[in-house]
Short mmCIF file of C-alpha atoms and ligand atoms in Angstrom, two decimals:
data_model
loop_
_atom_site.label_atom_id
_atom_site.label_comp_id
_atom_site.label_asym_id
_atom_site.label_seq_id
_atom_site.Cartn_x
_atom_site.Cartn_y
_atom_site.Cartn_z
CA UNK A 64 172.79 9.41 177.87
CA UNK A 65 172.88 12.94 177.36
CA UNK A 66 171.93 13.18 173.75
CA UNK A 67 169.05 10.77 174.22
CA UNK A 68 167.72 12.93 177.17
CA UNK A 69 165.22 14.72 174.82
CA UNK A 70 163.83 11.90 173.80
CA UNK A 71 162.90 9.94 176.99
CA UNK A 72 161.85 13.00 178.29
CA UNK A 73 158.77 13.30 175.41
CA UNK A 74 158.40 9.47 175.83
CA UNK A 75 158.18 10.25 179.52
CA UNK A 76 155.92 12.42 178.60
CA UNK A 77 153.84 11.08 176.58
CA UNK A 78 153.28 7.55 178.48
CA UNK A 79 152.43 10.60 181.61
CA UNK A 80 149.59 11.30 179.49
CA UNK A 81 148.18 8.11 179.14
CA UNK A 82 148.71 7.42 182.84
CA UNK A 83 147.02 11.01 183.82
CA UNK A 84 143.88 9.59 181.74
CA UNK A 85 143.74 6.36 183.41
CA UNK A 86 144.49 7.57 187.10
CA UNK A 87 142.33 10.27 186.51
CA UNK A 88 139.40 9.23 184.12
CA UNK A 89 136.75 11.39 182.62
CA UNK A 90 132.96 10.93 184.22
CA UNK A 91 131.20 8.17 183.97
CA UNK A 92 127.60 9.42 184.00
CA UNK A 93 125.87 9.88 181.00
CA UNK A 94 128.64 8.01 178.95
CA UNK A 95 127.47 5.12 176.86
CA UNK A 96 130.46 2.64 175.57
CA UNK A 97 132.83 4.30 178.77
CA UNK A 98 135.58 2.16 177.78
CA UNK A 99 135.99 3.33 174.05
CA UNK A 100 135.16 6.60 175.32
CA UNK A 101 137.72 6.94 177.78
CA UNK A 102 140.75 5.28 175.12
CA UNK A 103 139.17 8.07 172.31
CA UNK A 104 139.81 10.81 174.82
CA UNK A 105 143.72 9.23 175.98
CA UNK A 106 144.28 8.94 172.33
CA UNK A 107 142.93 12.37 171.71
CA UNK A 108 145.13 13.96 174.29
CA UNK A 109 148.20 12.01 172.95
CA UNK A 110 147.55 13.58 169.67
CA UNK A 111 147.49 16.83 171.19
CA UNK A 112 151.09 15.65 173.20
CA UNK A 113 152.81 14.32 170.60
CA UNK A 114 151.97 17.20 167.73
CA UNK A 115 152.96 20.15 170.52
CA UNK A 116 156.56 18.10 170.38
CA UNK A 117 156.54 18.19 166.45
CA UNK A 118 155.98 22.45 166.81
CA UNK A 119 158.33 22.79 169.77
CA UNK A 120 161.05 20.96 167.38
CA UNK A 121 160.29 23.50 164.46
CA UNK A 122 161.19 26.47 166.78
CA UNK A 123 165.22 25.12 166.34
CA UNK A 124 165.76 25.65 169.93
CA UNK A 125 169.69 25.55 170.05
CA UNK A 126 169.54 25.12 173.63
CA UNK A 127 168.01 21.80 173.72
CA UNK A 128 170.39 20.57 170.79
CA UNK A 129 172.94 18.39 173.57
CA UNK A 130 169.64 16.48 174.45
CA UNK A 131 169.03 15.17 170.94
CA UNK A 132 172.44 14.94 169.56
CA UNK A 133 171.99 18.34 167.56
CA UNK A 134 169.22 19.45 165.20
CA UNK A 135 169.22 17.17 162.63
CA UNK A 136 168.47 14.52 164.76
CA UNK A 137 166.10 16.48 166.61
CA UNK A 138 164.29 16.84 163.04
CA UNK A 139 164.33 12.98 162.97
CA UNK A 140 162.30 13.07 166.15
CA UNK A 141 160.24 15.48 164.68
CA UNK A 142 159.38 12.51 162.19
CA UNK A 143 158.57 10.24 164.57
CA UNK A 144 156.18 12.41 166.91
CA UNK A 145 154.46 13.65 163.69
CA UNK A 146 153.88 10.08 162.46
CA UNK A 147 152.72 9.04 165.74
CA UNK A 148 150.25 11.98 165.86
CA UNK A 149 148.78 11.24 162.57
CA UNK A 150 148.31 7.79 162.90
CA UNK A 151 146.51 8.15 166.72
CA UNK A 152 144.60 11.01 164.50
CA UNK A 153 142.60 8.23 162.99
CA UNK A 154 142.61 5.65 165.83
CA UNK A 155 141.05 8.54 168.13
CA UNK A 156 138.40 9.53 165.19
CA UNK A 157 137.49 5.38 165.13
CA UNK A 158 137.26 4.95 168.67
CA UNK A 159 135.49 7.83 170.01
CA UNK A 160 131.46 6.19 170.12
CA UNK A 161 129.92 7.36 167.09
CA UNK A 162 127.14 8.46 168.99
CA UNK A 163 129.51 11.46 170.26
CA UNK A 164 130.26 12.46 166.73
CA UNK A 165 127.28 14.93 166.70
CA UNK A 166 126.44 18.27 164.78
CA UNK A 167 127.96 20.20 167.59
CA UNK A 168 130.62 22.92 166.52
CA UNK A 169 133.51 20.90 168.25
CA UNK A 170 133.19 18.03 165.52
CA UNK A 171 133.00 20.42 162.84
CA UNK A 172 136.21 21.82 164.26
CA UNK A 173 137.88 18.31 164.73
CA UNK A 174 136.66 17.47 160.39
CA UNK A 175 138.87 20.66 159.16
CA UNK A 176 141.44 19.97 161.33
CA UNK A 177 141.44 15.97 160.55
CA UNK A 178 141.38 17.30 156.85
CA UNK A 179 143.69 20.33 156.80
CA UNK A 180 145.97 17.85 158.57
CA UNK A 181 145.93 15.16 155.87
CA UNK A 182 146.40 17.69 153.16
CA UNK A 183 149.70 18.61 154.79
CA UNK A 184 151.43 15.42 155.68
CA UNK A 185 150.06 13.18 152.69
CA UNK A 186 152.44 14.95 150.48
CA UNK A 187 154.96 14.37 152.41
CA UNK A 188 154.36 10.80 152.30
CA UNK A 189 153.46 10.26 149.08
CA UNK A 190 155.04 13.43 147.00
CA UNK A 191 154.13 11.74 143.91
CA UNK A 192 150.50 11.29 144.04
CA UNK A 193 149.60 14.35 141.20
CA UNK A 194 147.06 15.86 142.72
CA UNK A 195 148.71 16.07 146.34
CA UNK A 196 151.46 16.98 144.42
CA UNK A 197 149.98 20.30 143.18
CA UNK A 198 149.16 21.56 146.68
CA UNK A 199 152.89 21.53 147.07
CA UNK A 200 153.99 22.55 143.46
CA UNK A 201 156.16 19.36 144.16
CA UNK A 202 158.92 21.47 145.75
CA UNK A 203 160.30 21.18 149.33
CA UNK A 204 159.37 24.83 149.84
CA UNK A 205 156.22 24.45 148.63
CA UNK A 206 155.51 21.62 150.78
CA UNK A 207 157.25 23.41 153.73
CA UNK A 208 154.90 26.33 153.37
CA UNK A 209 151.90 24.28 153.12
CA UNK A 210 153.58 22.47 156.36
CA UNK A 211 153.42 26.03 158.23
CA UNK A 212 149.59 25.62 158.57
CA UNK A 213 149.71 22.80 160.60
CA UNK A 214 149.78 24.97 164.09
CA UNK A 215 146.54 26.51 162.56
CA UNK A 216 144.81 22.82 162.76
CA UNK A 217 146.52 22.16 165.90
CA UNK A 218 144.57 25.56 167.29
CA UNK A 219 141.55 23.98 165.78
CA UNK A 220 142.26 20.41 167.35
CA UNK A 221 142.55 21.80 170.69
CA UNK A 222 139.14 23.83 170.09
CA UNK A 223 137.51 20.90 169.09
CA UNK A 224 138.24 19.15 172.53
CA UNK A 225 137.15 22.29 174.49
CA UNK A 226 133.80 22.60 172.57
CA UNK A 227 133.02 19.07 171.75
CA UNK A 228 130.95 17.18 174.36
CA UNK A 229 133.22 15.78 176.79
CA UNK A 230 132.73 15.31 180.47
CA UNK A 231 136.38 15.20 181.44
CA UNK A 232 138.08 15.72 184.83
CA UNK A 233 140.09 18.94 185.82
CA UNK A 234 143.25 16.85 186.25
CA UNK A 235 143.18 15.81 182.63
CA UNK A 236 142.02 18.80 181.01
CA UNK A 237 144.70 20.80 183.16
CA UNK A 238 147.46 18.36 181.84
CA UNK A 239 146.45 18.73 178.57
CA UNK A 240 146.64 22.39 178.69
CA UNK A 241 150.59 22.32 179.29
CA UNK A 242 151.17 20.80 175.72
CA UNK A 243 148.40 23.06 174.25
CA UNK A 244 150.27 25.94 175.30
CA UNK A 245 153.33 24.46 174.20
CA UNK A 246 152.07 23.98 170.68
CA UNK A 247 150.38 27.30 170.23
CA UNK A 248 153.17 29.16 171.87
CA UNK A 249 156.12 26.96 169.42
CA UNK A 250 154.15 27.63 166.62
CA UNK A 251 153.71 31.43 167.23
CA UNK A 252 157.42 31.93 168.07
CA UNK A 253 158.18 29.82 164.37
CA UNK A 254 155.70 31.84 162.26
CA UNK A 255 155.96 35.29 164.08
CA UNK A 256 158.21 36.00 166.99
CA UNK A 257 161.20 34.80 165.41
CA UNK A 258 161.77 37.15 162.43
CA UNK A 259 162.10 39.70 165.63
CA UNK A 260 164.26 38.22 168.18
CA UNK A 261 167.49 38.48 165.88
CA UNK A 262 167.43 34.89 165.02
CA UNK A 263 168.17 35.83 161.26
CA UNK A 264 171.75 37.41 161.42
CA UNK A 265 172.21 39.81 158.08
CA UNK A 266 175.51 38.98 156.20
CA UNK A 267 176.63 40.18 152.99
CA UNK A 268 178.10 37.81 150.11
CA UNK A 269 181.53 38.66 149.78
CA UNK A 270 182.56 36.02 146.85
CA UNK A 271 180.82 33.17 144.78
CA UNK A 272 183.58 30.34 143.48
CA UNK A 273 182.89 27.88 141.38
CA UNK A 274 185.21 24.59 142.04
CA UNK A 275 183.31 22.68 139.16
CA UNK A 276 180.85 23.32 136.99
CA UNK A 277 178.34 22.06 139.57
CA UNK A 278 179.27 23.08 142.76
CA UNK A 279 179.10 26.59 144.66
CA UNK A 280 181.80 27.90 147.00
CA UNK A 281 179.57 31.03 148.77
CA UNK A 282 182.18 33.50 151.26
CA UNK A 283 179.87 35.43 153.48
CA UNK A 284 180.88 38.60 156.06
CA UNK A 285 178.69 39.32 159.02
CA UNK A 286 177.49 43.12 158.63
CA UNK A 287 177.52 43.69 162.30
CA UNK A 288 178.08 40.53 165.07
CA UNK A 289 178.95 36.95 163.20
CA UNK A 290 176.65 34.20 164.11
CA UNK A 291 177.83 31.83 167.10
CA UNK A 292 180.02 28.90 165.20
CA UNK A 293 181.25 26.99 168.10
CA UNK A 294 182.84 24.09 166.46
CA UNK A 295 183.96 22.81 163.07
CA UNK A 296 181.09 20.65 161.26
CA UNK A 297 178.29 22.68 162.02
CA UNK A 298 175.93 23.87 159.86
CA UNK A 299 173.45 27.33 159.23
CA UNK A 300 170.12 27.94 157.44
CA UNK A 301 170.87 31.05 154.57
CA UNK A 302 168.58 32.87 152.30
CA UNK A 303 169.65 35.47 149.79
CA UNK A 304 167.55 38.54 149.36
CA UNK A 305 167.41 40.25 145.78
CA UNK A 306 166.43 37.23 144.13
CA UNK A 307 162.97 35.93 144.86
CA UNK A 308 164.09 32.51 143.97
CA UNK A 309 166.58 32.73 146.44
CA UNK A 310 164.79 33.97 149.36
CA UNK A 311 164.57 30.86 150.93
CA UNK A 312 166.31 29.31 154.00
CA UNK A 313 167.85 26.34 153.05
CA UNK A 314 170.59 24.61 155.42
CA UNK A 315 174.04 23.97 154.26
CA UNK A 316 177.06 22.89 156.84
CA UNK A 317 179.87 26.07 156.93
CA UNK A 318 182.74 24.49 155.03
CA UNK A 319 185.33 27.18 157.00
CA UNK A 320 186.75 26.95 160.48
CA UNK A 321 185.13 28.84 163.54
CA UNK A 322 188.49 30.93 163.34
CA UNK A 323 187.91 32.74 159.83
CA UNK A 324 186.23 35.81 159.90
CA UNK A 325 183.91 34.84 156.82
CA UNK A 326 181.67 32.01 156.84
CA UNK A 327 182.03 29.80 153.21
CA UNK A 328 179.31 27.44 152.57
CA UNK A 329 179.83 24.54 149.47
CA UNK A 330 177.06 24.16 147.70
CA UNK A 331 176.38 21.40 144.94
CA UNK A 332 173.44 22.44 142.21
CA UNK A 333 171.29 19.05 142.65
CA UNK A 334 167.25 20.75 142.80
CA UNK A 335 165.59 24.50 141.64
CA UNK A 336 167.25 26.41 144.71
CA UNK A 337 170.92 25.15 143.97
CA UNK A 338 170.71 24.94 140.64
CA UNK A 339 169.73 29.38 140.54
CA UNK A 340 171.81 29.85 143.27
CA UNK A 341 174.80 28.14 140.90
CA UNK A 342 173.51 30.40 138.05
CA UNK A 343 172.40 33.64 139.73
CA UNK A 344 174.03 34.25 143.39
CA UNK A 345 176.45 37.44 142.83
CA UNK A 346 178.83 39.24 145.30
CA UNK A 347 177.40 42.00 146.98
CA UNK A 348 174.02 40.30 147.48
CA UNK A 349 172.41 40.39 150.91
CA UNK A 350 171.91 37.15 153.09
CA UNK A 351 170.50 36.63 156.21
CA UNK A 352 171.67 33.62 158.06
CA UNK A 353 170.59 31.28 161.04
CA UNK A 354 172.51 29.07 163.38
CA UNK A 355 174.93 27.85 163.75
CA UNK A 356 173.39 24.38 164.39
CA UNK A 357 174.84 20.71 165.00
CA UNK A 358 176.80 18.38 166.90
CA UNK A 359 178.82 16.97 164.32
CA UNK A 360 181.93 16.96 166.45
CA UNK A 361 185.05 14.77 165.83
CA UNK A 362 186.93 16.21 169.24
CA UNK A 363 184.25 14.65 171.16
CA UNK A 364 185.16 10.87 169.81
CA UNK A 365 188.04 8.42 170.52
CA UNK A 366 191.45 8.41 169.70
CA UNK A 367 190.93 6.36 166.73
CA UNK A 368 189.04 7.73 164.06
CA UNK A 369 187.47 6.57 160.35
CA UNK A 370 186.06 9.69 158.47
CA UNK A 371 183.93 9.05 155.31
CA UNK A 372 182.92 11.39 152.72
CA UNK A 373 180.42 10.65 149.97
CA UNK A 374 180.23 13.91 147.08
CA UNK A 375 179.25 17.11 148.86
CA UNK A 376 179.20 15.27 152.59
CA UNK A 377 182.77 16.45 152.08
CA UNK A 378 181.57 20.16 153.73
CA UNK A 379 181.71 19.37 157.13
CA UNK A 380 185.11 17.37 157.18
CA UNK A 381 186.59 20.57 155.05
CA UNK A 382 185.71 22.88 157.99
CA UNK A 383 187.48 19.75 160.52
CA UNK A 384 190.41 20.38 158.24
CA UNK A 385 190.66 23.99 157.94
CA UNK A 386 190.46 24.02 161.54
CA UNK A 387 193.77 22.57 162.10
CA UNK A 388 195.76 24.62 163.71
CA UNK A 389 198.01 22.54 166.15
CA UNK A 390 198.48 18.75 165.98
CA UNK A 391 195.53 16.38 164.91
CA UNK A 392 194.71 14.81 168.27
CA UNK A 393 193.46 11.80 166.97
CA UNK A 394 194.44 9.23 164.45
CA UNK A 395 192.26 9.31 161.56
CA UNK A 396 191.60 7.29 158.64
CA UNK A 397 190.08 10.10 156.13
CA UNK A 398 188.04 8.36 153.06
CA UNK A 399 186.35 10.70 150.19
CA UNK A 400 184.94 9.21 147.86
CA UNK A 401 183.38 10.74 144.17
CA UNK A 402 182.86 9.11 140.87
CA UNK A 403 185.31 11.30 138.76
CA UNK A 404 187.91 13.05 139.60
CA UNK A 405 186.56 16.79 138.65
CA UNK A 406 184.04 16.17 141.46
CA UNK A 407 186.51 15.99 144.15
CA UNK A 408 186.50 19.78 144.99
CA UNK A 409 189.18 21.08 147.13
CA UNK A 410 191.19 17.43 146.56
CA UNK A 411 194.40 19.56 146.64
CA UNK A 412 193.59 21.64 149.68
CA UNK A 413 193.34 18.40 151.42
CA UNK A 414 196.47 16.97 150.05
CA UNK A 415 198.26 20.20 151.33
CA UNK A 416 196.57 19.86 155.03
CA UNK A 417 197.46 16.07 155.25
CA UNK A 418 201.07 16.49 154.88
CA UNK A 419 201.33 18.53 157.79
CA UNK A 420 199.47 15.97 159.94
CA UNK A 421 201.28 12.72 160.57
CA UNK A 422 198.47 11.50 162.35
CA UNK A 423 195.84 12.38 159.37
CA UNK A 424 195.70 9.81 156.31
CA UNK A 425 193.94 10.99 153.68
CA UNK A 426 192.15 8.34 150.84
CA UNK A 427 190.57 10.11 147.71
CA UNK A 428 189.06 7.71 145.81
CA UNK A 429 187.34 7.80 142.35
CA UNK A 430 184.60 5.14 141.55
CA UNK A 431 184.57 5.44 138.23
CA UNK A 432 188.68 4.07 138.56
CA UNK A 433 188.69 2.04 141.39
CA UNK A 434 185.38 0.84 142.28
CA UNK A 435 183.22 1.54 145.48
CA UNK A 436 184.96 2.26 148.47
CA UNK A 437 183.70 -0.66 151.06
CA UNK A 438 183.88 -0.88 154.49
CA UNK A 439 186.15 -4.04 154.01
CA UNK A 440 188.47 -1.86 152.06
CA UNK A 441 188.18 0.38 155.47
CA UNK A 442 188.75 -2.40 157.84
CA UNK A 443 191.67 -3.97 156.11
CA UNK A 444 193.62 -0.28 156.17
CA UNK A 445 192.75 0.18 159.88
CA UNK A 446 194.90 -3.05 160.56
CA UNK A 447 191.74 -5.51 160.24
CA UNK A 448 190.20 -4.46 163.57
CA UNK A 449 187.91 -1.34 164.22
CA UNK A 450 186.04 -2.07 167.44
CA UNK A 451 187.38 0.71 169.03
CA UNK A 452 187.38 3.50 166.39
CA UNK A 453 184.93 6.35 166.11
CA UNK A 454 183.12 6.63 162.50
CA UNK A 455 182.07 10.02 161.20
CA UNK A 456 180.00 10.29 158.31
CA UNK A 457 178.44 12.49 155.89
CA UNK A 458 177.23 11.90 152.27
CA UNK A 459 174.17 10.69 150.37
CA UNK A 460 171.72 8.76 152.39
CA UNK A 461 171.50 5.20 150.91
CA UNK A 462 175.92 5.38 151.44
CA UNK A 463 175.72 6.63 154.86
CA UNK A 464 173.07 3.80 155.75
CA UNK A 465 174.69 1.12 154.35
CA UNK A 466 177.99 1.85 155.61
CA UNK A 467 176.44 2.15 159.20
CA UNK A 468 174.97 -1.15 158.76
CA UNK A 469 178.41 -2.88 157.59
CA UNK A 470 180.11 -1.07 160.35
CA UNK A 471 177.72 -2.27 162.75
CA UNK A 472 178.33 -5.96 161.68
CA UNK A 473 182.36 -5.62 162.01
CA UNK A 474 182.21 -4.98 165.52
CA UNK A 475 182.04 -0.48 165.92
CA UNK A 476 179.54 0.01 168.70
CA UNK A 477 176.54 2.18 167.37
CA UNK A 478 177.27 4.92 170.02
CA UNK A 479 180.26 5.32 168.27
CA UNK A 480 179.21 5.73 164.70
CA UNK A 481 178.27 9.56 163.84
CA UNK A 482 177.14 10.82 161.11
CA UNK A 483 175.36 14.22 159.74
CA UNK A 484 171.79 13.97 158.54
CA UNK A 485 171.36 15.94 154.99
CA UNK A 486 167.44 15.87 154.82
CA UNK A 487 165.04 17.24 157.12
CA UNK A 488 161.85 16.45 155.44
C1 FAD G 214 171.98 19.52 158.16
C2 FAD G 214 172.06 19.98 156.36
C3 FAD G 214 173.62 20.26 156.35
C4 FAD G 214 173.53 20.27 154.61
N1 FAD G 214 174.40 20.64 154.27
C5 FAD G 214 174.82 20.64 152.53
C6 FAD G 214 176.41 21.34 152.10
O1 FAD G 214 176.87 22.18 153.00
N2 FAD G 214 176.29 21.24 150.71
C7 FAD G 214 175.34 20.83 150.12
O2 FAD G 214 175.34 21.07 148.82
N3 FAD G 214 173.72 20.40 150.55
C8 FAD G 214 173.71 20.72 152.17
N4 FAD G 214 172.80 20.36 152.17
C9 FAD G 214 171.47 19.83 151.45
C10 FAD G 214 170.96 21.07 151.12
O3 FAD G 214 170.11 21.59 151.69
C11 FAD G 214 169.67 20.75 149.97
O4 FAD G 214 170.50 20.12 149.00
C12 FAD G 214 169.10 22.17 149.40
O5 FAD G 214 168.48 22.52 150.11
C13 FAD G 214 168.62 21.39 147.94
O6 FAD G 214 167.20 22.38 147.90
P1 FAD G 214 167.04 22.19 146.03
O7 FAD G 214 165.90 23.43 145.92
O8 FAD G 214 168.29 22.80 145.19
O9 FAD G 214 166.70 20.93 145.55
P2 FAD G 214 165.05 20.02 145.69
O10 FAD G 214 165.10 19.05 144.63
O11 FAD G 214 163.79 20.95 145.81
O12 FAD G 214 165.27 19.60 147.30
C14 FAD G 214 166.19 18.33 147.47
C15 FAD G 214 166.05 17.95 148.90
O13 FAD G 214 166.75 18.56 149.50
C16 FAD G 214 166.01 18.83 150.83
N5 FAD G 214 165.75 20.30 151.19
C17 FAD G 214 165.39 21.07 150.25
N6 FAD G 214 164.65 22.23 150.49
C18 FAD G 214 165.06 22.22 151.61
C19 FAD G 214 165.31 23.33 152.75
N7 FAD G 214 164.86 24.40 152.59
N8 FAD G 214 165.16 23.05 154.21
C20 FAD G 214 165.88 21.86 154.26
N9 FAD G 214 165.77 20.93 153.16
C21 FAD G 214 165.60 21.37 152.33
C22 FAD G 214 164.98 17.92 150.76
O14 FAD G 214 165.25 16.90 151.40
C23 FAD G 214 164.63 17.98 149.42
O15 FAD G 214 163.89 16.55 149.27
C24 FAD G 214 172.33 19.83 153.89
C25 FAD G 214 171.09 19.59 154.39
C26 FAD G 214 170.77 19.49 155.61
C27 FAD G 214 169.66 19.26 156.61
#
């Protein structure tokens, strides 16, 4: 319940917006097509409400994580509220009676906001459209920079609502203002204030190792007070100074244990940033770290557990294992699946830790030799019944989704399936 409270509150607030506009409707006098007008106004207000939620989540509030199930899950909510606001914006435009769409300043502002939001959202929905792709240079960072303008269009949308001819009730206007303040305040915090409020903690790169020919292990030490790494399985955002291509914040799971006096991240070279990092990151470079975030924590799960790591999805499990100072308090079947043996980074270390913990059974699977891991294999190894097991997964999204579906079919409850989202877009 607690990890859904944030979403429940958002839904209640969005519904309240609708109710407020129904109970305190705009003035009727002088308005033709009143019903359409009222619905249009309600939807416009709903767009502001939903956009303010998205802007609030972009502030990455650590204190709100328990109410959503972690920052990675909050970004999923962000995706839903943004998509809903985007679609409702079209409905608003179509529904407001045309005679109100006059040449007032407010409507010009609305048009600018509308086109601006389309320019930001479409490359996300359709990254392969050639012209739109140019706006973002086809990269995540380009998309993120463009995305930073969304708050400006939110403000324009609000100015539209107050400058357009709209005989609205005070209560509805005041209710709307709450979300205007939430949205604008969140935007200013994200784009300006967060830089000065100590969110980014200075670190120095102490060592860079390459456990295979596509993976980097980066060891970083805090220059002053380190970030708060509350439990194994959390992630951070890091950017590196002194190399322009590395000076952009990317999320990585902390693969070291919370008790270590350094933080380690293990990074697979898969795109522009991570490939450049593999070749160019050097000890001695400065880093800015933000975090730690996330609630992927096996310690809150039941007695019997199944852990599944696919490829670089090993990182939170490395942290779990490195954190084991005393006996493991759960019975764990741990599956680490990679295509080829050379991809199984830290296999020896995992082996060594497994030998010290009788309740931990590690299975390293090379799919090129033994075929792909299946949920049926896992169920068989667990004795044929996994109804009471808690499942922890991290790996490529298609694998995690397919496994989740199958685990549900074989009787694992949805509440007992936990996974780390490696994708925020
Ligand atoms: C919570 C979380 C934990 C992660 N932990 C690890 C880890 O331990 N090891 C590891 O190798 N990878 C991890 N990743 C994935 C890693 O962040 C991306 O692979 C990396 O940012 C890709 O950048 P790129 O420019 O090399 O690749 P690109 O090809 O540009 O990006 C590939 C995809 O990665 C995502 N991405 C890219 N840039 C960013 C960014 N700045 N912020 C958020 N997402 C971005 C986008 O979905 C994008 O489509 C994690 C991701 C998340 C969300």
